[in-house]
Short mmCIF file of C-alpha atoms and ligand atoms in Angstrom, two decimals:
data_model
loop_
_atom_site.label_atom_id
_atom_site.label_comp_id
_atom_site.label_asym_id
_atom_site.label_seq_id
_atom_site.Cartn_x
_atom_site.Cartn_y
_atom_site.Cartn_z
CA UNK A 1 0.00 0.00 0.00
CA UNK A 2 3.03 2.83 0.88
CA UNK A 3 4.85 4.35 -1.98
CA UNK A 4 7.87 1.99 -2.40
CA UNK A 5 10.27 4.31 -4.37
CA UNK A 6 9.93 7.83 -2.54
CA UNK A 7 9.11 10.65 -4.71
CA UNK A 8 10.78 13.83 -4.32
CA UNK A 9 9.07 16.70 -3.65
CA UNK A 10 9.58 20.11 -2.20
CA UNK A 11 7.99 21.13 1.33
CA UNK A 12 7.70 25.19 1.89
CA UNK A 13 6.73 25.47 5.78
CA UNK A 14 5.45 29.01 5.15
CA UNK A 15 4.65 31.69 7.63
CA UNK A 16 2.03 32.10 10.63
CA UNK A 17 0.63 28.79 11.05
CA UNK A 18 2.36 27.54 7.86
CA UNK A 19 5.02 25.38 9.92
CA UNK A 20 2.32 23.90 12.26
CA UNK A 21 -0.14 22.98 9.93
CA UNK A 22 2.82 21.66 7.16
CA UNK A 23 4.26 19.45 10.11
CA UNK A 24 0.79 17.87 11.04
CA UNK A 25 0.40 17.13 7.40
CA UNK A 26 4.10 15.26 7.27
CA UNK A 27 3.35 13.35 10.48
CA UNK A 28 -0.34 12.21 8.60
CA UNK A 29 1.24 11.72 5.09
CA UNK A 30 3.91 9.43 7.00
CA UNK A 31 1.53 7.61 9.35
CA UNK A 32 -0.31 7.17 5.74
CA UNK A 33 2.64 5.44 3.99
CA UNK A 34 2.78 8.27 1.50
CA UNK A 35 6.80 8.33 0.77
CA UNK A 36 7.41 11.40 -0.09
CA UNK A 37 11.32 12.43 -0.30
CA UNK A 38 11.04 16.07 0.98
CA UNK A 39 13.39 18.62 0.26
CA UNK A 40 12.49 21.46 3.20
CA UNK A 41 12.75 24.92 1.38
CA UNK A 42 11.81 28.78 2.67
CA UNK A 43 9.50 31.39 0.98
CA UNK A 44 7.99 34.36 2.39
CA UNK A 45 8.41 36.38 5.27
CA UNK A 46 10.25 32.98 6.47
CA UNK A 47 12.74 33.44 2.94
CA UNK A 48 13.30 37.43 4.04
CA UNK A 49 14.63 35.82 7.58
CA UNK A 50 17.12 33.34 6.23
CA UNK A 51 17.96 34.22 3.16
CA UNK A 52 16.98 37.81 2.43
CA UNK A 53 14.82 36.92 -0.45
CA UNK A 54 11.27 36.13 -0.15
CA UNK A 55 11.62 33.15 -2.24
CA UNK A 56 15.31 32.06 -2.50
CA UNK A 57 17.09 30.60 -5.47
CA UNK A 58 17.80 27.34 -4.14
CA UNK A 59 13.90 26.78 -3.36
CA UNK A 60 13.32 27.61 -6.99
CA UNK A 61 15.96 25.34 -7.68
CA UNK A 62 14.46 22.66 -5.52
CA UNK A 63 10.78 23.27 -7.17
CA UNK A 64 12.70 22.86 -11.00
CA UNK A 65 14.46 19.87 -9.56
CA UNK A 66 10.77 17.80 -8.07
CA UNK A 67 8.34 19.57 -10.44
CA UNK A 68 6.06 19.25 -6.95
CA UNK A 69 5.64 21.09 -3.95
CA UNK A 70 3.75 20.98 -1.00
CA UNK A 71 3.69 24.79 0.46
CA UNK A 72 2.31 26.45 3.15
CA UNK A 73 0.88 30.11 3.64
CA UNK A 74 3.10 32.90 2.49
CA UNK A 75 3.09 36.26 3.71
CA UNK A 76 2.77 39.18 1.61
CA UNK A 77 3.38 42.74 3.35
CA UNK A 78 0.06 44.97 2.56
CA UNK A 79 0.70 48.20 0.14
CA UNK A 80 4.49 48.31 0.45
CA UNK A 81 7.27 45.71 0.40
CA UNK A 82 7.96 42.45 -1.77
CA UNK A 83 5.92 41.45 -4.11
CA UNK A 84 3.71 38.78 -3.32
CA UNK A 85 5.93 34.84 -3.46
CA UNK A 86 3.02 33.24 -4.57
CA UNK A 87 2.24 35.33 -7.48
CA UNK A 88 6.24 34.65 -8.64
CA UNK A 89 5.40 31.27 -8.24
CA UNK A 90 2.51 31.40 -10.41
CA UNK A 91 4.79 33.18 -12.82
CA UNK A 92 7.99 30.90 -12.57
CA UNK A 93 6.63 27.93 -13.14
CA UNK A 94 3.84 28.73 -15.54
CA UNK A 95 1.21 27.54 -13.33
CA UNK A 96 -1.58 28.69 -14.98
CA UNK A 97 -4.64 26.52 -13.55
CA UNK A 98 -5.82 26.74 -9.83
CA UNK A 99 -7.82 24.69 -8.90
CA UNK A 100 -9.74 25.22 -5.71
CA UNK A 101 -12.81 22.41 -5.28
CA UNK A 102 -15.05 22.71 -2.10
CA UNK A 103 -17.20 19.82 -0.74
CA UNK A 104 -19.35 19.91 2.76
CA UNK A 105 -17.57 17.36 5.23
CA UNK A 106 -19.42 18.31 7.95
CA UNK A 107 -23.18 18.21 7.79
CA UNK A 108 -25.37 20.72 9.56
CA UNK A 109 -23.67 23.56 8.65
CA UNK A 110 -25.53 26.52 6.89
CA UNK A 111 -25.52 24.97 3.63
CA UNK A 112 -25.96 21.15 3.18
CA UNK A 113 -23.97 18.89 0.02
CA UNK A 114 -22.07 21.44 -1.60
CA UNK A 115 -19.64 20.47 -3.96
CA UNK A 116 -18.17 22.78 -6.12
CA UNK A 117 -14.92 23.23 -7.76
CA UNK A 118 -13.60 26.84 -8.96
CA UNK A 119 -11.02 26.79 -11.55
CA UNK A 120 -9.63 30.56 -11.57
CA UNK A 121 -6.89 31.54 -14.12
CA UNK A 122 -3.48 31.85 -12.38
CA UNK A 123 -1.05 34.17 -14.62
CA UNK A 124 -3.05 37.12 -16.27
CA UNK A 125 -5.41 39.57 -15.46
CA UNK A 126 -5.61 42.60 -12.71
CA UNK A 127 -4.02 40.28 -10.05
CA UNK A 128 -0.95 39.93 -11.18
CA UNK A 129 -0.33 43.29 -10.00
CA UNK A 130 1.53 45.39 -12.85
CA UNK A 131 0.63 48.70 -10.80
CA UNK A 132 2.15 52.21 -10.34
CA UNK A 133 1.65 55.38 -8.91
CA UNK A 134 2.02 59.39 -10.34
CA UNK A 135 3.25 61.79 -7.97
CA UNK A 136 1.75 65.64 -8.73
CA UNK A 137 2.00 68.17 -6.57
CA UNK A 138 5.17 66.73 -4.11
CA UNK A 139 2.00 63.41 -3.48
CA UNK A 140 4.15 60.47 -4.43
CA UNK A 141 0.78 58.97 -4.19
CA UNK A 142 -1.48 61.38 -6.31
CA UNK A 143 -3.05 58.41 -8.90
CA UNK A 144 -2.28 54.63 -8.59
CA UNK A 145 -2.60 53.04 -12.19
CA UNK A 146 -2.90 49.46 -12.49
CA UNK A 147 -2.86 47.11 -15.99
CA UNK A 148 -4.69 43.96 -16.78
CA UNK A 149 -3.85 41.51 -19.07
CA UNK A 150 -5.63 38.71 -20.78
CA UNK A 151 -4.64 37.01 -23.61
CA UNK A 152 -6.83 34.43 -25.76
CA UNK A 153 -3.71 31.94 -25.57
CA UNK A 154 -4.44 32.49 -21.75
CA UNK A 155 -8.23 32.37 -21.41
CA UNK A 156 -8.26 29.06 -23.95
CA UNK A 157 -6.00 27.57 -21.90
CA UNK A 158 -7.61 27.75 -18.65
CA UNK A 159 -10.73 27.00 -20.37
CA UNK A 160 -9.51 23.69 -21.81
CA UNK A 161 -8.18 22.72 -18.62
CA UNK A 162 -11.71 23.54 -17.11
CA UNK A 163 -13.40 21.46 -19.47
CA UNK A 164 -11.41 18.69 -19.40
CA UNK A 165 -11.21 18.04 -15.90
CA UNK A 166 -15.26 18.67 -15.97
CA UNK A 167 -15.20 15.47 -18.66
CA UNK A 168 -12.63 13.33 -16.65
CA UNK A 169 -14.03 14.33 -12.92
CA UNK A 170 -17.50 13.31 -14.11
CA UNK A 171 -19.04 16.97 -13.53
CA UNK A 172 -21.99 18.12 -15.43
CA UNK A 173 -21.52 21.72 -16.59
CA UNK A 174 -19.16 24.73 -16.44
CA UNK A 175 -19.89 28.05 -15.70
CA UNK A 176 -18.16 30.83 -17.13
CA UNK A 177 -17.58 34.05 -14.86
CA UNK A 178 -17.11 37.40 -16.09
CA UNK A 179 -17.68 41.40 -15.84
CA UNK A 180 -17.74 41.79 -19.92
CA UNK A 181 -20.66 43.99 -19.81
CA UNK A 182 -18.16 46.41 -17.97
CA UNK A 183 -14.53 45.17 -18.81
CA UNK A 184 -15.33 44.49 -22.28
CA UNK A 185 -12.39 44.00 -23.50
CA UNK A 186 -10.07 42.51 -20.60
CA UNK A 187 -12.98 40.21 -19.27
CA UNK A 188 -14.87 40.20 -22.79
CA UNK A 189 -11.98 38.33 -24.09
CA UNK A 190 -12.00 35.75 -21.81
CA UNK A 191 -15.84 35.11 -21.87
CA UNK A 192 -15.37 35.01 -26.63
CA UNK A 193 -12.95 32.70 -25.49
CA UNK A 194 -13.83 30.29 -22.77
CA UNK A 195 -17.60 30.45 -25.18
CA UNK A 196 -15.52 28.89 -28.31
CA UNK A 197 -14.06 26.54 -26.29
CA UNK A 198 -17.40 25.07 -24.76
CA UNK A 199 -18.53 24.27 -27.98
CA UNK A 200 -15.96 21.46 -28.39
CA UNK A 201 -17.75 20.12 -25.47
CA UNK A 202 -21.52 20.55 -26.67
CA UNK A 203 -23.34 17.54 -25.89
CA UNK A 204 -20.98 16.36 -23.23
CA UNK A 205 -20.40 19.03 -20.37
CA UNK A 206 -23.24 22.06 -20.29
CA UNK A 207 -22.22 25.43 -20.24
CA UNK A 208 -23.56 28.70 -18.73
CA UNK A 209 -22.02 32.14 -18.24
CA UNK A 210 -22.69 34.58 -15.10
CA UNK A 211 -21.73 38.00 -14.26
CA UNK A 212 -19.14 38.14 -11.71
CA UNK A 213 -21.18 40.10 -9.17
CA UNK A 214 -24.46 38.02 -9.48
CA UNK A 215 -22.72 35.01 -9.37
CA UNK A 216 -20.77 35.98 -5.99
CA UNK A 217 -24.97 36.54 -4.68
CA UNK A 218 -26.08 33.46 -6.46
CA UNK A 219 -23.26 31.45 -4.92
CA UNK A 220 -25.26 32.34 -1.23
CA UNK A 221 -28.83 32.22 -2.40
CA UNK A 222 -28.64 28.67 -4.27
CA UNK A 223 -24.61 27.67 -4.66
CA UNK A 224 -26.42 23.84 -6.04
CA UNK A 225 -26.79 25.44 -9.09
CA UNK A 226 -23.56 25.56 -9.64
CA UNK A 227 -20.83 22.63 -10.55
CA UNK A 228 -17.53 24.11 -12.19
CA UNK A 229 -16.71 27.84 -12.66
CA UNK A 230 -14.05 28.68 -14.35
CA UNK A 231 -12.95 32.98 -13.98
CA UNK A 232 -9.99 34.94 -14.42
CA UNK A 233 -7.25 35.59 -11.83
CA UNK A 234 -8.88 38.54 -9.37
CA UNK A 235 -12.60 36.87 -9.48
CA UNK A 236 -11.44 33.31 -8.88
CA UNK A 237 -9.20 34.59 -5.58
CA UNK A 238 -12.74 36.45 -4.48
CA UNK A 239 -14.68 33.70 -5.58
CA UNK A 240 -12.89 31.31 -3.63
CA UNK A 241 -12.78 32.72 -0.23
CA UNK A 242 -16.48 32.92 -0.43
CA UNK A 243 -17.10 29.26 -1.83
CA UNK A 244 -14.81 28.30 1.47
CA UNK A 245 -17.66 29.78 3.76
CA UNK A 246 -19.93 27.62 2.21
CA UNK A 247 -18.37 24.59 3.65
CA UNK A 248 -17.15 25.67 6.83
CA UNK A 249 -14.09 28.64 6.45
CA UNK A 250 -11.22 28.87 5.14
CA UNK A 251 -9.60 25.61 7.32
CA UNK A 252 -11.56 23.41 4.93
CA UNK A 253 -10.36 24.18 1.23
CA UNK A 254 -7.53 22.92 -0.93
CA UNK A 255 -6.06 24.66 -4.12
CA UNK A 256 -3.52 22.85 -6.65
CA UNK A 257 -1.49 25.01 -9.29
CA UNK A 258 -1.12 23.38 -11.67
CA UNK A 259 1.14 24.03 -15.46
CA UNK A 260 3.66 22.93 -17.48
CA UNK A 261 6.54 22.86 -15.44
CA UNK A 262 5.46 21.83 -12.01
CA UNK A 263 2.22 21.05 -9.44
CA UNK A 264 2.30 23.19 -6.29
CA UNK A 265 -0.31 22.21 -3.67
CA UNK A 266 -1.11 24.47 -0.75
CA UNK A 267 -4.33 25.67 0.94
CA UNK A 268 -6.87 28.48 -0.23
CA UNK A 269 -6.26 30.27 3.27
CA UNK A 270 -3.17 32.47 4.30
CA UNK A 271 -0.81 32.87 7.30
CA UNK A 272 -3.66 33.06 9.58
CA UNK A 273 -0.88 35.41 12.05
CA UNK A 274 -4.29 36.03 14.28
CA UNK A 275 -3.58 32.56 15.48
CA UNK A 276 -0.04 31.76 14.35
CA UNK A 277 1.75 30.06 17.09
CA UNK A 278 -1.19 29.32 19.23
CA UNK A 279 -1.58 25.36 18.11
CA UNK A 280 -5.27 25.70 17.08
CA UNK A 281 -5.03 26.42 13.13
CA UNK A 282 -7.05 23.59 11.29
CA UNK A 283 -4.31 21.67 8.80
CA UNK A 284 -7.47 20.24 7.10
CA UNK A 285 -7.52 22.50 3.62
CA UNK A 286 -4.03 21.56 3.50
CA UNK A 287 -4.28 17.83 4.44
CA UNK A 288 -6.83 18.01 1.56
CA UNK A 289 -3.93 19.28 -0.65
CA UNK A 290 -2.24 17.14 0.05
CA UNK A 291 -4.93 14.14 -0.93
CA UNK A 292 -4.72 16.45 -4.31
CA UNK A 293 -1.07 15.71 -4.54
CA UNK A 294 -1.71 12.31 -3.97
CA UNK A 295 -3.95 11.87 -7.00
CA UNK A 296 -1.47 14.36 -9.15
CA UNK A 297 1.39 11.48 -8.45
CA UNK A 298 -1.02 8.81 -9.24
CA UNK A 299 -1.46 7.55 -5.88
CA UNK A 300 -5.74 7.54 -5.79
CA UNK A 301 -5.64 4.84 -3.36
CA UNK A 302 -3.86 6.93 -0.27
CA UNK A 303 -6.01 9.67 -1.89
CA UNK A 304 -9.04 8.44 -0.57
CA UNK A 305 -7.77 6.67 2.60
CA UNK A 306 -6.54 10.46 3.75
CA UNK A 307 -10.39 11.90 2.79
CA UNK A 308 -11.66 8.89 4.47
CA UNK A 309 -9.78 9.85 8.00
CA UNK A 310 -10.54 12.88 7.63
CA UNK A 311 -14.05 12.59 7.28
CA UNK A 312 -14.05 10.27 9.94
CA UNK A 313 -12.10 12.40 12.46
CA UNK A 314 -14.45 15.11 12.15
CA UNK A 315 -18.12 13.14 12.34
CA UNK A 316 -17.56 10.07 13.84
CA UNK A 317 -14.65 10.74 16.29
CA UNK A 318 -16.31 14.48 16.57
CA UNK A 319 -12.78 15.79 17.07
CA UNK A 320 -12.56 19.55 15.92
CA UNK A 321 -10.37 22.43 15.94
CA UNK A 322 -11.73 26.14 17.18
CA UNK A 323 -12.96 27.28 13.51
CA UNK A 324 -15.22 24.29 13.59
CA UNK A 325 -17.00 24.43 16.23
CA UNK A 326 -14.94 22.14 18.34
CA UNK A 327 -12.30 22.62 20.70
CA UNK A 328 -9.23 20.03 20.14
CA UNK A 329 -6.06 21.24 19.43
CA UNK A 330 -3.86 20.85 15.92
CA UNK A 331 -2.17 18.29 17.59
CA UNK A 332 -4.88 16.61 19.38
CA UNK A 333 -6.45 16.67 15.63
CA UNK A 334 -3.35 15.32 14.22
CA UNK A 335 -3.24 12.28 16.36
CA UNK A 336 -6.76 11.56 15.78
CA UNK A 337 -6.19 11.59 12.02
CA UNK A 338 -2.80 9.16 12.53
CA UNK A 339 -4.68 6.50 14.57
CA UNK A 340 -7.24 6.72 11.69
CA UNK A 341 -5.32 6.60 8.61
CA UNK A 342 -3.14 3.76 10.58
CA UNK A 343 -5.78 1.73 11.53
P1 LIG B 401 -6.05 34.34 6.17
O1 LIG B 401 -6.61 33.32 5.25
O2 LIG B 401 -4.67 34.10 6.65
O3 LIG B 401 -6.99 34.48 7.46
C1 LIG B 401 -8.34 34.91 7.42
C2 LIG B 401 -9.08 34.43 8.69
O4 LIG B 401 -9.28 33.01 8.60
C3 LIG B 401 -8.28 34.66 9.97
O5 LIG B 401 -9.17 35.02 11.01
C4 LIG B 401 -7.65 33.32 10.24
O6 LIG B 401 -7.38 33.06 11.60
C5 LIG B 401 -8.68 32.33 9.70
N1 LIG B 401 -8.02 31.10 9.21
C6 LIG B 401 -7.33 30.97 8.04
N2 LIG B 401 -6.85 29.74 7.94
C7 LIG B 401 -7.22 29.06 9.03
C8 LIG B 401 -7.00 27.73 9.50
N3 LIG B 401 -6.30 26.84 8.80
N4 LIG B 401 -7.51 27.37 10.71
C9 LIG B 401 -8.23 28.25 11.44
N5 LIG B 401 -8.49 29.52 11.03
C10 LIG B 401 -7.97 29.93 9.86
O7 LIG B 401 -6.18 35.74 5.42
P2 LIG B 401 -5.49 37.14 5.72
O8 LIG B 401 -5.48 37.40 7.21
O9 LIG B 401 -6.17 38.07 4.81
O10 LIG B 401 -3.99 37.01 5.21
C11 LIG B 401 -2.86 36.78 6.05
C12 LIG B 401 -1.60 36.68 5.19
O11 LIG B 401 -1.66 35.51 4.35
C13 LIG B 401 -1.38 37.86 4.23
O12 LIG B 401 -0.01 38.20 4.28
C14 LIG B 401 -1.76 37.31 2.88
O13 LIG B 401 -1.07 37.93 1.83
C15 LIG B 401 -1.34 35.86 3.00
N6 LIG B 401 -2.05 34.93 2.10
C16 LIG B 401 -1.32 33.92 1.55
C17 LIG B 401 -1.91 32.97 0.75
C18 LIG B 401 -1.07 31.86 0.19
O14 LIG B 401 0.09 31.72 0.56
N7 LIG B 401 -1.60 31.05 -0.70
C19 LIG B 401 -3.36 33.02 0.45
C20 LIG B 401 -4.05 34.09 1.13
C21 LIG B 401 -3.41 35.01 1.90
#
């Protein structure tokens, strides 16, 4: 059942709760036979303190060497400072599908059976932050001037990639999210685009389109309508967030980036420094990423044993950090995921 040759693969602790929650997932992923060779890099705020360099050449190195990573939260300073690790990422490796799926665990909560999986464009668009300011008048800070960019080679791509995993993850339709009405042409291009492509797939996967702003209310009115969105960069981060508080907050969803020269796993949350330190962060959203990697190196089996704890840990065994409800501990909730997945 464990992974008899290890596969290498780089492990970014991160900042705030990154290290607890990364080393709760290591001590599951081991208890789980998943042999994963790590190589232990820094990124982030946690890159800045050893290496001056919020994401240091030898954990790019690393990341070119295993073409997979399991990170945890980086920290990006707000207004000022380095730019954001994560977006470099994005940018280094090409990895220009994230995908972000969010399923209800835990009945009871306010909405029952969601499952839903957001694909959001990784590369383009307003989030990648090309920005600037014009000083007048002695203001260094007079206008702030920011550029989007989408390209069609960008939008098909992330719209094949939403398709396809819609045909091969046995989902029903995809729907397209937008502001074209307003951002003709920067979100206009994406919708012409991500339209052609859906008619490859007439007859197999259904496709609807929805205004980013209607879709963010339909999400909370009736979120079973939906299946697959697919959206560019900025929407798909909003998007997200709010798809997590459908099934429980931010502890409980995963994201994979994926492209063409390597898969890096980590969880839709951040540093979480509110509670960094404290030992009550949830590791679930990235436990889950990790059951993501898991399936990306082909191992479907340990996949679903990990889920299967999980799900088991939090309704049978009832054992549940803060966010949910409970009161247990990450380590309390570690050890009742390890005498789970070892049983
Ligand atoms: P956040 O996601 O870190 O936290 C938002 C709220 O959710 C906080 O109250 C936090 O305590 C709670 N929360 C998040 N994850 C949790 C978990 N696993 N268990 C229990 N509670 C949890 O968002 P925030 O505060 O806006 O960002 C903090 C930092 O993280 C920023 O520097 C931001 O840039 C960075 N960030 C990094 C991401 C990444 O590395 N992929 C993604 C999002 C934000």
């Amino acid at each position: 059942m464990s992974m008899a040759t290890p596969i290498p693969a780089t492990l970014i602790p991160g900042d705030g709760i990154g290290p607890e929650i990364v080393e709760a997932t290591v001590m599951v992923l081991d208890a789980l036979g998943a042999n994963f060779d790590w190589e232990i890099c820094q990124a982030g705020l946690a890159g800045m303190k050893a290496a001056g360099d919020p994401l240091p050449p030898e954990t790019l190195a690393s990341i070119h060497r295993t073409k997979l990573a399991l990170k945890g939260p980086l920290e990006t300073p707000v207004g000022g400072g380095y730019r954001s690790s994560n977006v470099r990422l994005r940018e280094e490796f090409k990895l220009y599908a994230n995908v972000r799926p969010a399923y209800t665990i835990i009945p009871g909560g306010r909405f029952e059976d969601i499952d839903l999986v957001l694909l959001r464009e990784n590369n383009e668009g307003l989030y990648v932050g090309f920005e600037h300011y014009i000083p007048i008048d002695g203001d260094p800070h007079a206008v702030a001037m920011a550029t989007g960019v989408n390209t069609r080679a960008g939008a098909r791509r992330i719209a094949e990639y939403a398709f396809d995993y819609a045909v091969k993850n046995n989902r029903k339709k995809v729907t397209i999210v937008h502001k074209a009405n307003i951002m003709k042409a920067l979100t206009g291009l994406f919708l012409e685009t991500a339209l052609e492509v859906a008619k490859k797939y007439e007859g197999r996967i259904e496709c609807d389109q929805r205004i980013v702003d209607a879709c963010a209310m339909q999400l909370v009115l009736n979120p079973w309508q939906f299946d697959v969105l697919v959206t560019t960069n900025l929407f798909g981060d909003i998007l997200s967030d709010e798809i997590s508080g459908l099934v429980g907050g931010l502890g409980m969803t995963p994201g994979a980036n994926i492209g063409e020269d390597a898969a890096i796993f980590e969880a839709v949350h951040g540093s979480a420094p509110d509670i960094a330190g404290k030992g009550i962060a949830n590791p679930t959203a990235i436990l889950l990423a990790a059951a993501m990697m898991l399936d990306h190196v082909d191992r479907r089996d340990l996949a679903a044993r990990l889920r299967q704890a999980i799900d088991q840990v939090l309704n049978e065994d009832k054992v549940r950090t803060g966010d949910l409800g409970g009161t247990a501990s990450t380590k309390e909730y570690t050890a009742a995921l390890i005498r789970r997945v070892a049983a």
